[in-house]
Amino acid sequence: MSFTRVILGKGKATRTGLKSSVGLLSPSGIATKRCQSRLFSSSSSEDDKYIEPRTKVPTFHFQDSLPRLPIPKLEDTCRRYLDAQKPLLTPEQYEDTKQLVEKFQKREAPGLHAELIQKDKRNKHTSYIAGPWYDMYLEARDSVVLNYNPFLMFKDDPVAENNNQVVRATNMIKSAMRFKLSLDDLFLEPDIFHLNPKSSDTQWFRNIIRFVPRQLSWYGAFLVKAFPLDMSQYSRLFCSTRIPELKKDKLATFETGRHILVMRKGNFYVFDTITTDGNIVPTATIYQNLKYIIEDSTPAPNFPVAALTSENRDSWASMRHALEAIPGNEEVLKLIDSAVFVLCLDDHDVSSIADVARTFLHGDGRNRWFDKSFQLIICNDGKAAVHFEHAWGDGVAVLRFFNEVYKDTTTRPACTPATAQNFNAQATARKLDFKLNPEIERGISAAKEEFDKTVNGLDIAELQFHTYGKDYIKSKKLSPDAIMQLAIQ
């Protein structure tokens, strides 16, 4: 029996643009995608195109000068290993372990350490842990559901009527596209940890640091106790997916994707959200597409292909190859893989925290595509969350996106129930259909059965803790993330 505890507290992050009590996630280094920059205009249409005013400091201004993760000394690694083992072992067991470590440190370890240093020198574009990080996730054969994919839940829109499912989905799509175009055009403020915000989180700092060469910019920020963060994982936030393969999955990004995938009752729909000239499609068109999808009377399929994404990775890889062998399915999969993101429209309300956790952590397994970089899930009552696949990165890019989208949808909504009454656009959404054979149908049935068995064995317990939050923990020179992990254990 598995247990999940949800611990809620007060506090806010100290990174630029990150002010949320959602969670604490750690960054990791991955290869950077260079984005094409366009000229900026201050016109109202340009303001509507981006999620925030043009940053004075280009998005990836600090990327080339980020300090590399150092490899610890061999003796320090061995010592830390023994320190970690000591509380867990009896004195006799610890002494045996210590002798084994000392032998290892003298014999095999020096050669392995030298090999690691040489490998690190050959891969100066990333860190020495990046390869093992990817291998850890992509070689894992367990289902990504429950085992790896987390979620972040949005607060309700403070304007109650804007929590209407179609209205909220329209606003979130619009804000998500603003975020994407801000990122693509390098107008997104860089992620910076400000140790002394009064001196560095200022226009004065931005005006100066933008003229410091990229190769030196990180060190210029460091002088005023500002610490730019690695933003390389943003390259896989949109138009990206995990593709199942036997033994080891792969990650794929499609830079030309202009459409989103919408799922409802296990059915698939696509429509463009970005025009051919790089602008966001009209709000009325987005709204009408969603309205068309929700009003579509197509029943849930008897064999929902999406259930396969919840399977053991090798099983899903075999089924995907079987799908691709049938004419027409490969094109459908390409449209799913290359979508900017997935929007899952659920047809039920959520009330309790247990309902929230079950809906956004796994759902029914039929109305999710668990391989996509992230899924935006919106329930019938407007409750919403981001559910993301973990292999491409951790929570830094997702949390920034999450907070910016919530802020944008609530401070300048593109749509309200009142304005929607005047929309007169034609729906352009089209339904996608897979062709199946008996082998694939059996695979889907097996996936549904295994999914239901797994989630029915999950118990969810809740603890709401209001005594203090992460700001208090930080004031005591402790790690909020460490306290959270200890509480869970």
XYZ file of C-alpha atoms in Angstrom:
489
model
C 0.000 0.000 0.000
C 1.364 3.419 -0.974
C 0.793 6.683 0.838
C 1.076 10.284 -0.329
C 1.089 13.158 2.152
C 0.376 16.702 1.094
C 2.008 19.280 3.382
C 0.966 22.872 2.942
C 2.703 25.904 4.393
C 3.289 29.588 3.973
C 6.175 31.308 2.241
C 7.480 32.447 -1.117
C 10.467 31.681 -3.291
C 13.273 34.175 -3.699
C 13.973 33.670 -7.394
C 12.983 36.375 -9.845
C 9.435 35.741 -10.957
C 8.860 32.843 -8.547
C 6.466 33.645 -5.727
C 4.534 30.554 -4.740
C 4.058 28.083 -1.933
C 3.605 25.220 -4.382
C 6.859 23.368 -3.820
C 10.622 23.337 -3.908
C 12.427 21.658 -6.772
C 16.108 21.606 -7.683
C 17.729 22.572 -11.006
C 19.850 20.401 -13.256
C 21.876 21.180 -16.362
C 20.804 20.169 -19.859
C 21.751 21.387 -23.321
C 20.522 24.841 -24.312
C 18.377 25.533 -27.354
C 19.104 28.879 -28.961
C 16.010 30.884 -29.700
C 15.534 33.287 -32.559
C 15.048 36.904 -31.480
C 12.611 39.249 -33.181
C 12.418 43.021 -33.061
C 10.207 44.301 -30.246
C 7.435 46.804 -30.721
C 5.611 48.655 -27.967
C 2.293 48.472 -29.809
C -0.770 47.090 -28.055
C -0.707 43.981 -30.275
C 2.862 43.291 -29.176
C 1.936 43.789 -25.521
C -0.829 41.217 -25.944
C 1.645 38.806 -27.525
C 4.004 38.543 -24.555
C 3.475 37.571 -20.954
C 5.517 40.448 -19.573
C 7.157 43.632 -20.918
C 10.402 43.117 -22.791
C 13.223 42.307 -20.396
C 16.253 44.569 -20.618
C 18.460 41.545 -19.971
C 18.097 38.871 -22.693
C 16.720 35.561 -21.443
C 19.933 33.548 -21.893
C 22.359 36.403 -21.187
C 24.061 34.486 -18.355
C 24.009 30.996 -19.854
C 27.506 31.018 -21.397
C 29.211 32.146 -18.187
C 27.496 29.872 -15.655
C 30.108 28.189 -13.422
C 30.346 24.456 -13.995
C 29.466 21.949 -11.302
C 32.800 20.910 -9.733
C 33.720 17.262 -9.234
C 34.367 16.627 -5.517
C 37.733 15.279 -4.432
C 37.833 11.492 -4.224
C 38.644 11.467 -0.531
C 35.739 13.826 0.181
C 33.320 11.558 -1.682
C 34.485 8.512 0.278
C 34.242 10.397 3.565
C 30.728 11.619 2.823
C 29.662 8.093 1.936
C 30.910 6.806 5.283
C 29.231 9.698 7.106
C 25.935 8.738 5.471
C 26.336 5.066 6.408
C 27.292 5.562 10.045
C 23.785 6.242 11.455
C 22.415 3.200 9.630
C 24.952 0.548 10.639
C 26.031 -1.210 13.798
C 29.601 -0.447 14.947
C 30.750 -3.790 13.525
C 29.025 -3.216 10.183
C 30.427 0.299 9.975
C 33.966 -0.928 10.611
C 33.617 -3.524 7.834
C 32.252 -0.877 5.481
C 35.067 1.508 6.355
C 37.694 -1.105 5.480
C 35.991 -1.814 2.139
C 35.887 1.898 1.315
C 39.568 2.315 2.189
C 40.493 -0.574 -0.124
C 38.314 0.847 -2.894
C 39.874 4.298 -2.455
C 43.370 2.855 -2.923
C 42.619 0.400 -5.748
C 39.793 0.979 -8.257
C 38.690 4.480 -7.252
C 41.649 6.569 -8.541
C 41.253 5.204 -12.067
C 37.499 5.729 -12.059
C 37.933 9.250 -10.702
C 40.463 10.111 -13.414
C 38.081 8.745 -16.056
C 35.277 10.921 -14.693
C 37.483 14.022 -14.850
C 38.391 13.315 -18.482
C 34.753 12.733 -19.383
C 33.838 16.028 -17.744
C 36.494 17.852 -19.794
C 35.033 16.409 -23.001
C 31.543 17.673 -22.138
C 32.044 21.282 -21.116
C 28.562 22.224 -22.326
C 26.953 20.432 -19.376
C 27.698 18.901 -15.975
C 29.117 15.518 -15.090
C 25.798 14.467 -13.536
C 23.667 15.243 -16.620
C 24.270 11.896 -18.328
C 23.469 9.786 -15.251
C 20.439 12.022 -14.604
C 18.957 11.238 -18.019
C 19.885 7.573 -17.796
C 18.207 7.290 -14.395
C 14.871 8.418 -15.822
C 15.014 7.214 -19.415
C 16.270 3.718 -18.580
C 13.661 3.215 -15.846
C 11.071 0.718 -17.074
C 8.386 1.417 -14.480
C 5.313 3.402 -15.421
C 5.837 7.160 -15.170
C 2.468 7.421 -13.399
C 2.804 7.652 -9.587
C 6.496 6.754 -9.829
C 7.842 9.905 -11.502
C 5.308 12.435 -12.827
C 4.308 15.155 -10.287
C 1.733 17.945 -10.464
C 1.267 21.553 -9.335
C -2.261 22.789 -8.661
C -3.370 26.339 -9.463
C -5.395 28.434 -7.063
C -8.874 29.331 -8.258
C -9.250 32.495 -10.275
C -10.259 35.174 -7.721
C -13.052 36.240 -10.102
C -15.496 33.382 -9.582
C -17.164 33.490 -13.003
C -13.775 33.159 -14.708
C -13.504 29.629 -13.285
C -15.943 28.474 -15.946
C -14.108 25.580 -17.623
C -14.071 27.000 -21.165
C -13.255 30.526 -19.998
C -10.412 29.380 -17.756
C -9.020 27.056 -20.415
C -9.107 29.882 -22.969
C -7.268 32.229 -20.629
C -4.656 29.631 -19.728
C -3.990 28.763 -23.364
C -3.619 32.448 -24.178
C -1.232 33.046 -21.270
C 0.734 29.880 -22.057
C 1.226 31.097 -25.630
C 2.341 34.500 -24.340
C 4.909 32.739 -22.171
C 6.105 30.620 -25.090
C 6.534 33.577 -27.429
C 8.284 35.573 -24.690
C 10.713 32.668 -24.339
C 11.149 32.183 -28.093
C 11.842 35.874 -28.657
C 14.193 36.144 -25.650
C 11.899 38.593 -23.845
C 11.572 36.462 -20.711
C 13.363 37.775 -17.627
C 16.340 35.533 -16.717
C 15.987 33.365 -13.605
C 18.116 34.949 -10.873
C 18.442 34.139 -7.177
C 18.809 37.507 -5.421
C 20.601 37.217 -2.101
C 20.304 40.970 -1.612
C 17.276 42.043 -3.700
C 17.519 45.692 -2.650
C 20.772 46.054 -4.575
C 20.340 43.550 -7.415
C 16.625 43.154 -8.167
C 16.566 46.701 -9.500
C 16.421 48.560 -12.792
C 19.908 49.913 -12.066
C 21.284 46.378 -11.992
C 19.486 45.423 -15.201
C 20.693 48.527 -17.018
C 24.307 47.734 -16.122
C 24.440 43.938 -16.401
C 22.973 43.820 -19.915
C 26.144 45.483 -21.228
C 28.474 42.972 -19.561
C 29.643 40.400 -22.161
C 27.854 37.048 -21.978
C 31.110 35.249 -21.177
C 31.497 37.380 -18.021
C 27.911 38.275 -17.138
C 27.426 35.669 -14.375
C 30.460 36.980 -12.514
C 29.222 40.548 -12.866
C 25.962 39.538 -11.205
C 27.851 37.628 -8.523
C 29.554 40.858 -7.427
C 26.196 42.189 -6.177
C 25.129 38.831 -4.694
C 22.825 37.962 -7.585
C 23.088 34.373 -8.799
C 21.734 33.636 -12.292
C 20.362 30.108 -12.641
C 20.708 27.568 -15.418
C 17.825 28.010 -17.873
C 18.748 25.267 -20.329
C 15.788 23.059 -19.437
C 13.378 25.697 -20.783
C 14.224 24.364 -24.251
C 12.125 21.255 -23.557
C 9.168 22.964 -21.896
C 7.122 23.256 -25.090
C 6.620 21.022 -28.147
C 8.428 18.196 -26.376
C 7.715 14.631 -25.386
C 9.202 11.433 -24.075
C 9.092 8.613 -26.626
C 9.107 5.012 -25.364
C 11.837 2.716 -26.652
C 12.935 -0.739 -25.567
C 15.486 -0.535 -22.716
C 15.842 3.272 -22.885
C 13.395 6.014 -23.874
C 14.338 9.160 -25.754
C 13.351 12.828 -25.558
C 12.189 14.717 -28.633
C 11.511 18.411 -29.260
C 9.734 19.784 -32.331
C 10.558 23.463 -32.817
C 7.921 23.959 -35.523
C 4.905 22.963 -33.406
C 2.118 25.581 -33.532
C -0.846 23.523 -32.291
C -2.034 22.128 -28.979
C -3.544 18.733 -28.275
C -6.851 18.713 -26.385
C -8.129 15.542 -24.719
C -11.707 14.979 -23.601
C -13.253 11.627 -22.646
C -10.180 9.913 -24.067
C -10.666 11.519 -27.501
C -7.985 13.612 -29.225
C -8.385 17.014 -30.896
C -5.866 19.507 -32.291
C -6.020 23.141 -33.312
C -3.445 25.845 -33.984
C -2.717 28.367 -31.254
C 0.050 30.212 -33.123
C -0.374 31.622 -36.623
C 2.067 31.070 -39.479
C 3.491 34.560 -38.921
C 4.234 33.852 -35.251
C 1.310 35.516 -33.493
C -1.254 34.036 -31.105
C -4.530 33.088 -32.780
C -7.495 35.273 -31.768
C -8.990 34.614 -28.355
C -12.409 34.067 -29.933
C -11.017 31.238 -32.068
C -9.465 29.518 -29.048
C -12.753 29.823 -27.146
C -14.859 28.493 -30.021
C -12.529 25.533 -30.510
C -12.845 24.561 -26.852
C -16.606 25.047 -26.930
C -16.809 22.816 -30.003
C -14.761 20.083 -28.295
C -16.827 20.147 -25.100
C -20.084 20.040 -27.057
C -18.893 17.179 -29.274
C -21.117 14.168 -28.559
C -18.497 11.551 -29.478
C -18.518 8.952 -26.662
C -15.431 7.762 -24.841
C -13.628 5.099 -26.916
C -13.817 1.467 -25.838
C -10.081 1.229 -26.414
C -8.498 4.560 -25.327
C -4.985 4.672 -26.800
C -3.865 7.146 -24.125
C -4.027 4.374 -21.527
C -0.894 2.899 -23.116
C 1.172 5.855 -21.857
C 0.558 4.631 -18.298
C 2.127 1.248 -19.049
C 5.514 -0.260 -18.290
C 7.857 1.506 -20.705
C 8.904 -1.598 -22.646
C 5.264 -2.647 -23.050
C 4.319 0.826 -24.253
C 7.299 0.866 -26.646
C 6.142 -2.400 -28.221
C 2.581 -1.123 -28.540
C 3.754 2.176 -30.041
C 5.750 0.337 -32.703
C 2.629 -1.724 -33.439
C 0.583 1.470 -33.762
C 3.122 3.046 -36.110
C 2.988 -0.012 -38.371
C -0.646 0.765 -39.256
C -0.978 3.427 -42.005
C -2.149 6.802 -40.679
C -1.200 6.273 -37.048
C 2.323 7.622 -37.416
C 0.955 11.004 -38.499
C -1.425 11.073 -35.512
C 1.446 10.290 -33.136
C 3.552 13.028 -34.718
C 0.775 15.562 -34.107
C 0.585 14.465 -30.467
C 4.354 14.497 -29.989
C 4.846 17.921 -31.599
C 1.948 19.687 -29.851
C 2.964 22.736 -27.820
C 1.373 20.997 -24.829
C -1.644 18.876 -23.899
C -4.856 20.319 -22.473
C -6.938 17.702 -20.626
C -10.575 18.706 -20.127
C -12.144 16.539 -17.424
C -15.931 16.302 -17.122
C -16.160 16.125 -13.324
C -15.729 18.444 -10.326
C -13.180 17.998 -7.542
C -14.043 18.704 -3.929
C -11.693 17.166 -1.358
C -7.900 17.221 -1.314
C -8.000 13.480 -2.007
C -10.047 14.197 -5.155
C -7.518 16.829 -6.156
C -4.584 14.477 -5.685
C -6.197 11.600 -7.560
C -7.375 13.767 -10.440
C -4.131 15.617 -11.016
C -1.681 12.868 -10.051
C -3.163 10.148 -12.248
C -6.810 10.724 -13.270
C -8.573 7.790 -14.890
C -5.608 7.006 -17.139
C -7.748 7.420 -20.266
C -7.776 11.202 -20.595
C -4.050 11.847 -20.133
C -0.965 11.591 -22.342
C 1.657 11.017 -19.656
C 4.639 11.294 -22.045
C 4.208 14.993 -22.896
C 6.540 17.509 -21.264
C 3.504 18.867 -19.434
C -0.266 18.574 -19.410
C -2.597 21.368 -18.397
C -5.575 19.722 -16.674
C -8.817 21.658 -16.134
C -11.871 20.122 -14.461
C -15.516 20.926 -15.017
C -15.514 23.324 -12.040
C -12.404 25.172 -13.230
C -9.957 23.505 -10.839
C -6.671 23.321 -12.738
C -3.156 21.909 -12.496
C 0.039 21.274 -14.415
C 1.118 17.617 -14.560
C 4.604 17.099 -15.988
C 6.895 14.329 -17.153
C 10.121 14.327 -15.148
C 12.881 13.048 -17.445
C 13.383 16.274 -19.419
C 14.067 18.326 -16.296
C 12.806 19.131 -12.851
C 10.593 21.899 -11.577
C 12.481 25.135 -12.287
C 11.049 25.859 -15.737
C 7.657 24.370 -14.864
C 7.305 26.428 -11.683
C 8.204 29.659 -13.491
C 5.679 28.852 -16.221
C 3.078 27.895 -13.602
C 3.388 31.159 -11.674
C 3.571 33.404 -14.731
C 0.500 31.806 -16.307
C -1.542 32.159 -13.114
C -0.521 35.790 -12.723
C -1.256 36.587 -16.354
C -4.651 34.875 -16.440
C -5.826 36.635 -13.289
C -4.416 40.130 -13.915
C -5.252 40.480 -17.609
C -7.651 37.720 -18.676
C -8.164 37.485 -22.409
C -11.687 36.170 -21.935
C -14.596 36.508 -19.501
C -18.119 35.039 -19.673
C -19.361 38.492 -20.678
C -16.890 39.051 -23.521
C -17.326 35.458 -24.709
C -20.968 36.201 -25.544
C -19.747 38.458 -28.350
C -17.338 35.918 -29.872
C -18.226 35.014 -33.442
C -15.393 32.846 -34.703
C -15.375 29.576 -36.594
C -14.022 26.486 -34.839
C -10.976 24.964 -36.519
C -10.400 22.002 -34.186
C -10.230 18.568 -35.740
C -10.527 15.165 -34.143
C -7.702 12.631 -34.395
C -8.454 8.932 -34.720
C -6.168 5.923 -34.395
C -6.588 2.721 -36.363
C -6.370 -0.341 -34.117
C -5.992 -4.083 -34.553
C -6.745 -6.949 -32.107
C -3.164 -6.957 -30.782
C -3.318 -3.266 -29.872
C -6.811 -3.603 -28.400
C -5.547 -6.369 -26.117
C -2.625 -4.145 -25.134
C -4.960 -1.272 -24.266
C -7.190 -3.550 -22.193
C -4.145 -4.827 -20.300
C -2.943 -1.250 -19.721
C -6.339 -0.201 -18.329
C -6.459 -3.210 -16.029
C -2.938 -2.613 -14.702
C -3.581 1.117 -14.241
C -6.800 0.555 -12.300
C -5.132 -2.059 -10.112
C -2.223 0.278 -9.346
C -4.215 3.408 -8.488
C -6.728 1.426 -6.431
C -3.803 0.346 -4.265
C -2.864 3.965 -3.556
C -3.999 5.569 -0.299
C -3.812 9.344 -0.010
C -3.493 10.975 3.401
C -3.476 14.708 3.991
C -1.721 16.924 6.514
C -2.240 20.675 6.506
C 0.482 22.325 8.559
C -0.036 25.989 9.437
C 2.444 26.534 12.292
C 5.210 27.797 10.023
C 6.382 27.708 6.411
C 9.579 27.783 4.418
C 10.496 31.382 5.298
C 10.748 30.408 8.965
C 12.785 27.296 8.110
C 15.203 29.400 6.049
C 15.550 31.853 8.938
C 16.931 28.942 10.978
C 19.560 28.220 8.278
C 17.855 24.969 7.287
C 16.665 23.633 3.938
C 12.857 23.639 3.522
C 13.227 20.807 1.017
C 15.164 18.727 3.554
C 12.500 19.354 6.218
C 9.808 18.293 3.741
C 11.658 15.080 2.918
C 12.160 14.283 6.603
C 8.466 14.871 7.274
C 7.472 12.498 4.479
C 9.838 9.826 5.740
